[in-house]
Short mmCIF file of N, CA and C in Angstrom, two decimals:
data_model
loop_
_atom_site.label_atom_id
_atom_site.label_comp_id
_atom_site.label_asym_id
_atom_site.label_seq_id
_atom_site.Cartn_x
_atom_site.Cartn_y
_atom_site.Cartn_z
N MET A 275 -80.45 19.93 41.29
CA MET A 275 -80.01 18.72 40.55
C MET A 275 -78.82 18.22 41.18
N PRO A 276 -78.97 16.89 41.80
CA PRO A 276 -77.57 16.32 42.21
C PRO A 276 -76.56 16.36 41.19
N VAL A 277 -75.34 16.54 41.98
CA VAL A 277 -74.34 16.22 40.99
C VAL A 277 -73.47 14.96 41.41
N GLU A 278 -73.48 13.88 40.14
CA GLU A 278 -72.74 12.86 40.48
C GLU A 278 -71.28 12.93 40.81
N LYS A 279 -70.72 11.71 41.37
CA LYS A 279 -69.46 11.61 41.94
C LYS A 279 -68.80 11.45 40.79
N THR A 280 -67.48 12.21 40.87
CA THR A 280 -66.49 12.17 39.75
C THR A 280 -65.15 11.75 40.74
N ALA A 281 -63.95 11.22 39.57
CA ALA A 281 -62.78 10.91 40.27
C ALA A 281 -62.05 11.99 40.94
N LEU A 282 -62.38 13.26 40.65
CA LEU A 282 -61.94 14.49 41.34
C LEU A 282 -62.49 14.66 42.79
N ASP A 283 -63.66 14.01 43.04
CA ASP A 283 -64.00 14.17 44.42
C ASP A 283 -63.30 13.73 45.56
N SER A 284 -62.19 12.64 44.97
CA SER A 284 -61.47 12.35 46.24
C SER A 284 -60.21 12.86 46.28
N ILE A 285 -59.88 14.00 45.61
CA ILE A 285 -58.77 14.96 45.93
C ILE A 285 -59.24 16.05 46.90
N ASP A 286 -58.34 16.19 47.65
CA ASP A 286 -58.58 17.17 48.75
C ASP A 286 -57.74 18.54 48.09
N LEU A 287 -58.58 19.12 47.69
CA LEU A 287 -58.22 20.30 46.93
C LEU A 287 -57.50 21.21 47.92
N ASP A 288 -58.01 21.76 49.18
CA ASP A 288 -57.46 22.31 50.03
C ASP A 288 -56.01 21.93 50.22
N ALA A 289 -55.66 20.89 50.40
CA ALA A 289 -54.24 20.06 50.72
C ALA A 289 -53.55 20.34 49.70
N LEU A 290 -53.95 19.97 48.33
CA LEU A 290 -53.18 20.52 47.23
C LEU A 290 -52.78 21.85 47.05
N HIS A 291 -53.61 22.53 47.08
CA HIS A 291 -53.53 23.91 47.27
C HIS A 291 -52.49 24.54 47.90
N VAL A 292 -52.21 24.12 49.36
CA VAL A 292 -51.49 24.54 50.58
C VAL A 292 -49.95 23.75 49.73
N ALA A 293 -50.03 22.75 49.51
CA ALA A 293 -48.73 22.20 49.04
C ALA A 293 -48.38 22.62 47.52
N ALA A 294 -48.99 23.37 46.70
CA ALA A 294 -48.69 23.78 45.80
C ALA A 294 -48.27 25.24 45.90
N LYS A 295 -49.17 25.76 46.64
CA LYS A 295 -48.44 27.36 46.95
C LYS A 295 -47.13 27.54 47.75
N ALA A 296 -46.78 26.40 48.94
CA ALA A 296 -45.81 26.29 49.02
C ALA A 296 -44.48 26.00 47.95
N ALA A 297 -45.12 25.24 47.24
CA ALA A 297 -43.93 24.78 46.23
C ALA A 297 -43.53 25.96 45.15
N ALA A 298 -44.59 26.96 45.09
CA ALA A 298 -44.17 28.03 44.33
C ALA A 298 -43.74 29.10 44.81
N GLU A 299 -43.87 29.12 46.20
CA GLU A 299 -43.00 30.06 46.95
C GLU A 299 -41.60 29.52 47.42
N ASP A 300 -41.20 28.35 47.12
CA ASP A 300 -39.87 27.80 47.04
C ASP A 300 -39.69 27.29 48.81
N VAL A 301 -40.86 27.20 49.51
CA VAL A 301 -40.71 26.78 51.02
C VAL A 301 -40.47 25.39 51.06
N ILE A 302 -40.97 24.70 50.44
CA ILE A 302 -40.73 23.17 50.64
C ILE A 302 -39.62 22.55 50.00
N ARG A 303 -38.82 23.55 48.81
CA ARG A 303 -37.83 22.96 47.97
C ARG A 303 -36.66 23.25 48.71
N SER A 304 -36.55 24.20 50.10
CA SER A 304 -35.41 24.11 50.44
C SER A 304 -34.77 23.12 51.53
N HIS A 305 -35.82 22.36 51.53
CA HIS A 305 -35.56 21.09 52.57
C HIS A 305 -35.44 19.65 51.73
N GLY A 306 -35.28 18.75 52.23
CA GLY A 306 -35.26 17.20 51.70
C GLY A 306 -36.84 17.05 51.92
N TRP A 307 -37.07 15.83 51.07
CA TRP A 307 -38.55 15.64 51.34
C TRP A 307 -39.02 15.24 52.60
N LYS A 308 -38.18 14.36 53.36
CA LYS A 308 -38.65 14.02 54.53
C LYS A 308 -38.33 15.17 55.59
N GLY A 309 -37.57 16.16 55.61
CA GLY A 309 -37.95 17.30 56.32
C GLY A 309 -38.65 17.99 56.10
N MET A 310 -39.17 18.52 54.65
CA MET A 310 -40.10 19.25 54.40
C MET A 310 -41.51 18.54 54.93
N VAL A 311 -41.67 17.46 54.82
CA VAL A 311 -42.88 16.81 55.41
C VAL A 311 -43.21 16.95 56.80
N GLU A 312 -42.02 16.78 57.19
CA GLU A 312 -42.17 17.18 58.89
C GLU A 312 -42.23 18.69 59.16
N ASP A 313 -41.52 19.28 58.51
CA ASP A 313 -41.40 20.74 58.89
C ASP A 313 -42.84 21.60 58.37
N ALA A 314 -43.44 20.97 57.52
CA ALA A 314 -44.55 21.57 56.91
C ALA A 314 -45.86 20.91 57.84
N ASP A 315 -45.58 19.76 58.96
CA ASP A 315 -46.73 19.41 59.61
C ASP A 315 -47.81 18.55 58.65
N LEU A 316 -47.34 17.91 57.81
CA LEU A 316 -47.96 17.19 56.95
C LEU A 316 -47.90 15.68 57.47
N LEU A 317 -48.69 15.08 56.89
CA LEU A 317 -48.59 13.59 57.41
C LEU A 317 -47.87 12.87 56.27
N GLY A 318 -47.57 11.66 56.13
CA GLY A 318 -46.81 11.04 55.33
C GLY A 318 -47.53 10.74 54.05
N THR A 319 -48.69 10.60 54.37
CA THR A 319 -49.97 10.48 53.15
C THR A 319 -50.01 11.75 52.36
N ASP A 320 -49.82 12.67 52.80
CA ASP A 320 -49.67 14.02 51.87
C ASP A 320 -48.55 14.05 51.28
N GLU A 321 -47.35 13.26 51.05
CA GLU A 321 -46.41 13.29 49.96
C GLU A 321 -46.77 13.47 48.55
N ARG A 322 -47.91 12.74 48.37
CA ARG A 322 -48.38 12.52 47.10
C ARG A 322 -48.75 13.65 46.49
N TYR A 323 -49.15 14.63 47.44
CA TYR A 323 -49.48 16.10 46.93
C TYR A 323 -48.24 16.88 46.60
N LEU A 324 -47.23 16.59 47.07
CA LEU A 324 -45.80 17.64 47.01
C LEU A 324 -45.16 17.08 45.67
N VAL A 325 -45.52 16.08 44.82
CA VAL A 325 -44.83 15.50 43.69
C VAL A 325 -45.38 16.64 42.66
N LEU A 326 -45.18 18.17 42.32
CA LEU A 326 -45.81 18.49 41.50
C LEU A 326 -44.77 19.03 40.40
N PRO A 327 -45.14 18.50 39.13
CA PRO A 327 -44.32 18.97 37.97
C PRO A 327 -44.08 20.57 37.99
N ASP A 328 -45.26 21.50 38.14
CA ASP A 328 -44.98 22.67 38.10
C ASP A 328 -46.06 23.61 39.03
N PRO A 329 -45.52 24.24 39.91
CA PRO A 329 -46.67 24.65 40.86
C PRO A 329 -47.73 25.57 40.58
N ALA A 330 -47.13 26.42 39.38
CA ALA A 330 -48.10 27.47 38.96
C ALA A 330 -49.05 26.87 38.12
N VAL A 331 -48.66 25.75 37.59
CA VAL A 331 -49.61 25.03 36.84
C VAL A 331 -50.76 24.20 37.72
N ALA A 332 -50.30 23.68 38.76
CA ALA A 332 -50.98 23.19 39.74
C ALA A 332 -52.16 23.94 40.50
N LEU A 333 -51.63 25.05 40.63
CA LEU A 333 -52.52 26.30 41.40
C LEU A 333 -53.68 26.67 40.41
N ALA A 334 -53.25 26.50 39.25
CA ALA A 334 -54.27 27.28 38.38
C ALA A 334 -55.19 25.92 37.98
N LEU A 335 -54.64 24.59 38.04
CA LEU A 335 -55.47 23.53 37.88
C LEU A 335 -56.56 23.36 39.06
N ILE A 336 -56.13 23.73 40.16
CA ILE A 336 -56.75 23.74 41.43
C ILE A 336 -57.88 24.71 41.41
N GLU A 337 -57.73 26.02 40.75
CA GLU A 337 -58.59 26.74 40.77
C GLU A 337 -59.79 26.47 39.67
N GLU A 338 -59.18 25.87 38.70
CA GLU A 338 -60.41 25.43 37.53
C GLU A 338 -61.18 24.55 38.18
N VAL A 339 -60.68 23.48 38.74
CA VAL A 339 -61.17 22.45 39.56
C VAL A 339 -62.30 22.95 40.23
N ARG A 340 -61.98 23.83 40.93
CA ARG A 340 -62.89 24.28 42.04
C ARG A 340 -63.95 25.21 41.29
N HIS A 341 -63.52 25.91 40.47
CA HIS A 341 -64.68 26.67 39.51
C HIS A 341 -65.60 25.59 38.74
N LEU A 342 -65.20 24.36 38.38
CA LEU A 342 -65.88 23.33 37.59
C LEU A 342 -66.70 22.90 38.64
N ARG A 343 -66.58 22.36 39.82
CA ARG A 343 -67.23 22.11 41.06
C ARG A 343 -68.38 23.03 41.20
N GLN A 344 -68.24 24.14 41.62
CA GLN A 344 -69.24 25.38 41.62
C GLN A 344 -70.29 25.17 40.61
N THR A 345 -69.63 25.19 39.16
CA THR A 345 -70.61 25.19 38.21
C THR A 345 -71.58 24.07 38.32
N LEU A 346 -71.02 23.06 38.40
CA LEU A 346 -71.59 21.69 38.52
C LEU A 346 -72.75 21.55 39.48
N GLN A 347 -72.46 22.29 40.37
CA GLN A 347 -73.76 22.40 41.21
C GLN A 347 -74.77 23.38 41.27
N GLN A 348 -74.48 24.08 40.24
CA GLN A 348 -75.67 25.30 39.72
C GLN A 348 -76.54 24.43 39.14
N PRO A 349 -77.96 24.61 39.21
CA PRO A 349 -78.99 24.21 37.95
C PRO A 349 -78.71 24.51 36.56
N ARG A 350 -78.49 23.46 35.98
CA ARG A 350 -78.43 23.80 34.38
C ARG A 350 -79.42 23.54 33.49
N VAL A 351 -79.93 24.40 32.79
CA VAL A 351 -80.76 24.34 31.72
C VAL A 351 -80.16 24.52 30.09
N PRO A 352 -79.91 23.65 29.37
CA PRO A 352 -79.51 23.90 28.08
C PRO A 352 -80.09 24.93 27.44
N ASP A 353 -79.42 25.75 26.54
CA ASP A 353 -80.02 26.79 25.69
C ASP A 353 -81.10 26.55 24.85
N GLY A 354 -81.74 27.28 24.62
CA GLY A 354 -83.19 27.14 24.14
C GLY A 354 -84.37 26.28 24.66
N PHE A 355 -84.00 25.84 25.93
CA PHE A 355 -85.11 25.14 26.75
C PHE A 355 -85.30 26.27 28.27
N ALA A 356 -86.41 25.81 29.08
CA ALA A 356 -86.69 26.68 30.07
C ALA A 356 -87.40 25.64 30.98
N LEU A 357 -87.17 25.62 32.16
CA LEU A 357 -87.84 24.77 33.03
C LEU A 357 -89.24 25.11 33.63
N VAL A 358 -90.12 24.39 33.37
CA VAL A 358 -91.64 24.57 33.58
C VAL A 358 -92.28 23.86 34.42
N PRO A 359 -93.26 24.23 35.14
CA PRO A 359 -94.08 23.30 36.27
C PRO A 359 -94.30 21.93 35.61
N GLN A 360 -94.22 20.99 36.59
CA GLN A 360 -94.70 19.62 36.08
C GLN A 360 -95.94 19.59 35.59
N SER A 361 -96.93 20.14 35.94
CA SER A 361 -98.18 20.23 35.47
C SER A 361 -98.85 21.51 35.27
N MET A 362 -99.64 21.58 34.29
CA MET A 362 -100.41 22.93 34.11
C MET A 362 -101.71 22.71 33.29
N LEU A 363 -102.74 23.25 34.35
CA LEU A 363 -104.01 22.77 33.74
C LEU A 363 -104.51 24.11 32.43
N LEU A 364 -104.85 23.67 31.33
CA LEU A 364 -105.28 24.43 30.44
C LEU A 364 -106.85 24.45 30.72
N SER A 365 -107.58 25.53 31.36
CA SER A 365 -108.95 25.37 31.46
C SER A 365 -109.46 25.76 30.09
N LYS A 366 -111.01 25.57 30.21
CA LYS A 366 -111.44 25.91 28.98
C LYS A 366 -111.79 27.21 28.46
N ASP A 367 -111.46 28.26 29.26
CA ASP A 367 -111.00 29.49 28.53
C ASP A 367 -109.62 29.54 27.90
N VAL A 368 -108.50 28.82 28.48
CA VAL A 368 -107.44 28.87 28.17
C VAL A 368 -107.35 28.12 26.62
N ILE A 369 -108.12 26.79 26.28
CA ILE A 369 -108.24 26.22 25.19
C ILE A 369 -109.13 26.95 24.10
N GLY A 370 -110.29 27.77 24.47
CA GLY A 370 -110.74 28.96 23.67
C GLY A 370 -109.93 29.64 23.11
N VAL A 371 -108.83 30.36 24.08
CA VAL A 371 -107.76 31.25 23.58
C VAL A 371 -106.94 30.54 22.41
N ILE A 372 -106.63 29.39 22.80
CA ILE A 372 -105.89 28.52 21.52
C ILE A 372 -106.49 28.55 20.45
N ASN A 373 -107.86 28.27 20.36
CA ASN A 373 -108.75 28.35 19.33
C ASN A 373 -108.75 29.45 18.48
N PHE A 374 -108.60 30.60 19.71
CA PHE A 374 -109.01 32.06 18.94
C PHE A 374 -107.54 32.31 17.96
N HIS A 375 -106.51 31.93 18.53
CA HIS A 375 -105.20 32.09 17.73
C HIS A 375 -105.05 31.12 16.61
N CYS A 376 -105.38 29.92 17.01
CA CYS A 376 -104.84 29.06 15.77
C CYS A 376 -106.31 28.06 15.14
N GLY A 377 -107.31 28.28 15.57
CA GLY A 377 -108.38 27.87 15.04
C GLY A 377 -109.37 28.64 13.99
N ASP A 378 -110.18 27.67 13.19
CA ASP A 378 -111.11 28.46 12.49
C ASP A 378 -112.65 28.17 13.09
N THR A 379 -113.16 28.81 13.58
CA THR A 379 -114.52 28.70 13.99
C THR A 379 -115.69 29.08 13.04
N ASP A 380 -115.30 29.57 11.89
CA ASP A 380 -116.42 29.92 11.03
C ASP A 380 -116.97 28.66 10.33
N GLN A 381 -118.55 28.54 10.61
CA GLN A 381 -118.90 27.25 10.27
C GLN A 381 -118.96 27.02 8.56
N GLU A 382 -118.84 28.14 7.78
CA GLU A 382 -118.88 27.76 6.45
C GLU A 382 -117.46 27.51 5.71
N GLU A 383 -116.51 27.53 6.59
CA GLU A 383 -114.88 26.98 6.35
C GLU A 383 -114.78 25.92 7.15
N GLY A 384 -115.43 25.05 7.47
CA GLY A 384 -115.44 23.61 8.10
C GLY A 384 -115.68 23.64 9.76
N GLY A 385 -116.36 24.82 10.30
CA GLY A 385 -116.68 24.63 11.72
C GLY A 385 -115.88 24.26 12.62
N GLN A 386 -116.10 24.14 13.88
CA GLN A 386 -115.36 23.91 15.00
C GLN A 386 -114.07 23.05 14.85
N PHE A 387 -114.20 22.23 14.28
CA PHE A 387 -113.32 21.16 14.05
C PHE A 387 -112.44 21.32 12.47
N GLY A 388 -112.58 22.41 11.94
CA GLY A 388 -112.10 22.39 10.50
C GLY A 388 -110.90 22.90 10.50
N GLN A 389 -110.43 24.05 9.62
CA GLN A 389 -109.12 24.26 9.30
C GLN A 389 -108.39 24.97 10.62
N TYR A 390 -107.26 24.68 10.70
CA TYR A 390 -106.33 25.45 11.98
C TYR A 390 -104.99 25.62 11.10
N THR A 391 -104.43 26.55 11.88
CA THR A 391 -103.00 27.15 11.44
C THR A 391 -102.21 26.78 12.45
N ASP A 392 -100.93 26.92 12.24
CA ASP A 392 -100.12 26.61 13.17
C ASP A 392 -99.76 27.58 14.21
N GLY A 393 -99.44 27.35 15.19
CA GLY A 393 -98.97 28.02 16.44
C GLY A 393 -97.82 27.94 17.02
N ARG A 394 -97.49 28.73 17.73
CA ARG A 394 -96.16 28.82 18.75
C ARG A 394 -96.38 28.97 20.07
N LEU A 395 -95.76 27.92 20.74
CA LEU A 395 -95.80 28.01 22.12
C LEU A 395 -94.30 28.54 22.82
N TRP A 396 -94.20 29.15 23.88
CA TRP A 396 -92.74 29.49 24.24
C TRP A 396 -93.19 29.92 25.83
N VAL A 397 -92.33 29.69 26.44
CA VAL A 397 -91.99 30.07 28.10
C VAL A 397 -91.25 31.26 28.11
N GLY A 398 -91.52 32.09 28.82
CA GLY A 398 -90.82 33.11 28.96
C GLY A 398 -91.51 34.66 29.62
N TYR A 399 -90.97 35.72 29.19
CA TYR A 399 -91.73 36.84 29.84
C TYR A 399 -92.43 37.63 28.55
N VAL A 400 -93.45 38.37 28.77
CA VAL A 400 -94.02 39.09 27.56
C VAL A 400 -94.38 40.61 28.60
N LEU A 401 -94.79 41.01 27.88
CA LEU A 401 -95.42 42.55 28.57
C LEU A 401 -97.14 42.39 28.23
N ASP A 402 -97.71 42.35 29.58
CA ASP A 402 -99.21 42.69 29.31
C ASP A 402 -99.79 43.83 28.75
N ASP A 403 -101.14 44.12 28.92
CA ASP A 403 -101.60 45.07 28.24
C ASP A 403 -100.94 46.42 29.36
N ASP A 404 -101.24 46.22 30.40
CA ASP A 404 -100.52 47.18 31.54
C ASP A 404 -99.43 47.65 31.32
N GLY A 405 -98.44 46.89 30.98
CA GLY A 405 -96.85 46.93 30.91
C GLY A 405 -96.22 46.30 31.69
N ASN A 406 -96.96 45.59 32.43
CA ASN A 406 -96.24 44.24 33.45
C ASN A 406 -95.54 43.09 32.83
N LYS A 407 -94.58 42.81 33.15
CA LYS A 407 -93.75 41.46 32.86
C LYS A 407 -94.56 40.48 33.47
N VAL A 408 -94.94 39.52 32.42
CA VAL A 408 -95.50 38.60 32.82
C VAL A 408 -94.58 37.14 32.54
N HIS A 409 -94.27 36.40 33.15
CA HIS A 409 -93.75 34.98 33.29
C HIS A 409 -94.60 33.81 32.98
N GLY A 410 -94.42 33.17 32.12
CA GLY A 410 -95.39 31.91 31.77
C GLY A 410 -95.46 31.16 30.31
N LEU A 411 -96.43 30.24 30.00
CA LEU A 411 -96.61 29.81 28.60
C LEU A 411 -97.58 30.85 27.83
N HIS A 412 -97.19 30.99 26.86
CA HIS A 412 -97.66 32.02 25.81
C HIS A 412 -97.77 31.16 24.63
N ILE A 413 -98.81 32.02 23.58
CA ILE A 413 -99.01 31.22 22.61
C ILE A 413 -99.39 32.26 21.35
N ALA A 414 -98.83 32.16 20.26
CA ALA A 414 -99.12 33.04 19.00
C ALA A 414 -99.62 32.24 17.72
N THR A 415 -99.78 32.59 17.05
CA THR A 415 -100.04 32.33 15.32
C THR A 415 -98.89 32.71 14.73
N ASP A 416 -98.40 31.44 13.91
CA ASP A 416 -97.28 31.79 13.07
C ASP A 416 -98.03 32.66 11.73
N GLU A 417 -99.15 32.41 11.37
CA GLU A 417 -99.61 32.96 10.38
C GLU A 417 -99.94 34.44 10.67
N TYR A 418 -100.70 34.72 11.30
CA TYR A 418 -101.00 36.18 11.91
C TYR A 418 -100.28 36.70 13.16
N PRO A 419 -98.99 36.86 12.93
CA PRO A 419 -98.13 37.42 14.07
C PRO A 419 -98.39 38.47 14.67
N GLU A 420 -99.14 39.38 13.76
CA GLU A 420 -99.50 41.07 14.04
C GLU A 420 -100.55 40.93 15.33
N GLU A 421 -101.09 39.81 15.17
CA GLU A 421 -102.11 39.53 16.21
C GLU A 421 -101.80 39.51 17.62
N GLY A 422 -100.28 39.13 17.91
CA GLY A 422 -100.05 39.26 19.17
C GLY A 422 -100.12 38.09 19.56
N SER A 423 -99.69 37.98 21.17
CA SER A 423 -99.51 36.76 21.87
C SER A 423 -100.46 36.71 23.03
N THR A 424 -100.91 35.67 23.72
CA THR A 424 -101.67 35.58 24.80
C THR A 424 -100.87 34.46 25.71
N THR A 425 -101.05 35.00 27.35
CA THR A 425 -100.44 34.13 27.95
C THR A 425 -101.43 33.00 28.63
N LEU A 426 -101.08 31.83 28.37
CA LEU A 426 -102.01 31.02 28.88
C LEU A 426 -101.78 30.41 30.24
N VAL A 427 -100.91 30.44 30.61
CA VAL A 427 -100.49 30.18 32.10
C VAL A 427 -99.52 30.90 32.70
N GLU A 428 -99.70 31.61 33.59
CA GLU A 428 -98.50 32.10 34.55
C GLU A 428 -97.86 31.31 35.55
N PHE A 429 -96.80 31.33 35.61
CA PHE A 429 -96.03 30.84 36.56
C PHE A 429 -94.70 31.53 36.95
N PRO A 430 -93.79 31.39 38.02
CA PRO A 430 -92.75 32.28 38.04
C PRO A 430 -91.51 31.35 37.51
N GLU A 431 -90.66 32.48 37.07
CA GLU A 431 -89.38 31.87 36.61
C GLU A 431 -88.64 30.66 37.28
N ALA A 432 -88.14 29.51 37.11
CA ALA A 432 -87.47 28.61 37.77
C ALA A 432 -86.23 29.13 38.64
N GLY A 433 -86.33 29.30 39.87
CA GLY A 433 -85.42 29.89 40.81
C GLY A 433 -85.69 30.98 41.47
N ALA A 434 -86.77 31.75 40.65
CA ALA A 434 -87.24 32.97 41.07
C ALA A 434 -88.15 32.97 42.49
N GLN A 435 -87.81 33.57 43.33
CA GLN A 435 -88.58 33.81 44.72
C GLN A 435 -89.70 34.50 44.58
N GLN A 436 -91.10 34.29 44.94
CA GLN A 436 -92.42 34.71 44.64
C GLN A 436 -93.13 34.71 46.12
N GLU A 437 -93.77 35.76 46.34
CA GLU A 437 -94.43 35.70 47.63
C GLU A 437 -96.00 34.67 47.16
N ALA A 438 -96.49 34.14 48.13
CA ALA A 438 -97.62 33.44 47.61
C ALA A 438 -98.90 34.48 47.71
N LYS A 439 -99.61 34.23 46.49
CA LYS A 439 -100.72 34.85 46.39
C LYS A 439 -102.07 34.21 46.06
N LYS A 440 -103.25 34.53 46.09
CA LYS A 440 -104.51 33.89 45.84
C LYS A 440 -104.76 34.32 44.57
N CYS A 441 -104.88 33.43 43.65
CA CYS A 441 -105.26 33.56 42.37
C CYS A 441 -106.69 33.77 41.97
N GLY A 442 -107.44 33.30 43.06
CA GLY A 442 -108.94 32.93 43.01
C GLY A 442 -109.46 32.03 42.10
N ALA A 443 -108.67 31.11 41.60
CA ALA A 443 -109.09 30.01 40.62
C ALA A 443 -109.18 28.75 41.69
N CYS A 444 -108.30 28.70 42.61
CA CYS A 444 -108.65 27.49 43.57
C CYS A 444 -108.30 27.83 45.02
N GLY A 445 -107.98 29.28 45.25
CA GLY A 445 -108.39 29.67 46.50
C GLY A 445 -107.00 29.65 47.37
N GLY A 446 -106.04 28.91 46.89
CA GLY A 446 -104.78 29.02 47.76
C GLY A 446 -103.34 28.79 47.31
N CYS A 447 -103.14 28.71 45.84
CA CYS A 447 -102.09 28.74 45.10
C CYS A 447 -101.33 29.76 45.06
N THR A 448 -100.24 29.94 44.22
CA THR A 448 -99.61 30.78 43.84
C THR A 448 -100.05 31.18 42.69
N ASN A 449 -99.94 32.81 42.31
CA ASN A 449 -100.43 33.53 41.70
C ASN A 449 -100.30 32.91 39.99
N GLY A 450 -101.74 32.90 39.61
CA GLY A 450 -101.79 32.74 38.12
C GLY A 450 -101.89 31.04 37.50
N CYS A 451 -102.26 30.27 38.67
CA CYS A 451 -102.26 29.21 38.29
C CYS A 451 -103.54 28.68 37.51
N GLN A 452 -104.23 29.23 37.58
CA GLN A 452 -105.82 28.80 37.08
C GLN A 452 -106.37 27.52 37.24
N LEU A 453 -106.22 27.23 38.32
CA LEU A 453 -106.82 26.25 38.89
C LEU A 453 -108.04 26.18 39.47
N ASP A 454 -108.93 24.91 39.45
CA ASP A 454 -109.78 25.00 40.39
C ASP A 454 -109.60 24.10 41.69
N ASN A 455 -110.65 23.76 42.35
CA ASN A 455 -110.37 22.88 43.62
C ASN A 455 -110.27 21.72 43.60
N ASP A 456 -110.53 21.06 42.22
CA ASP A 456 -110.53 19.46 41.82
C ASP A 456 -109.15 19.30 41.12
N SER A 457 -108.49 20.46 40.79
CA SER A 457 -107.39 20.09 40.06
C SER A 457 -106.04 20.20 40.59
N PRO A 458 -105.02 19.33 39.99
CA PRO A 458 -103.66 19.58 40.52
C PRO A 458 -103.10 20.62 40.51
N VAL A 459 -102.40 20.96 41.64
CA VAL A 459 -101.71 22.21 41.85
C VAL A 459 -100.33 22.44 40.85
N VAL A 460 -100.28 23.59 40.46
CA VAL A 460 -98.90 23.66 39.63
C VAL A 460 -97.77 23.77 40.46
N GLN A 461 -96.65 23.13 40.19
CA GLN A 461 -95.48 22.89 40.69
C GLN A 461 -94.60 23.70 40.34
N PRO A 462 -94.46 24.92 40.65
CA PRO A 462 -92.87 25.87 40.20
C PRO A 462 -91.78 25.27 40.35
#
């Protein structure tokens, strides 16, 4: 995710850090401003960094800005949200799973498009029948949670490195995409 430029981008934190550290150690206060700039081998334009109200505060501010810059460069996902592939094919088998969890196929009670119950989709990890952690899109019915959940589409967690495996559905994608040769590829 690209980081937008801010007003802080024009501040040379390294130069400000050197000046504030020197001020905190009283190195630059022992000279006049002109002598200090010459002795510190600073350019005249760097004098703006030397007008510091409190060196300790300036040093703390510099560290905070560095931390904020680093934080802003990290991909962020708001709490309660997850990054998912741009496209996921729900094959006819997966649609059958959705109907199993949330649909009523009893002909006497309305048939194939009769009564349905609420379902809950979520992205994350579940343990499969073999005890393996599986990441992907899962479904469960709210009405009968004791029925458990089913993984509809497997995909790696955003940012996770995963070696390429053939899933058998399309012959060359990453594991768990459930695609055929004519479908768009899941983009993790």
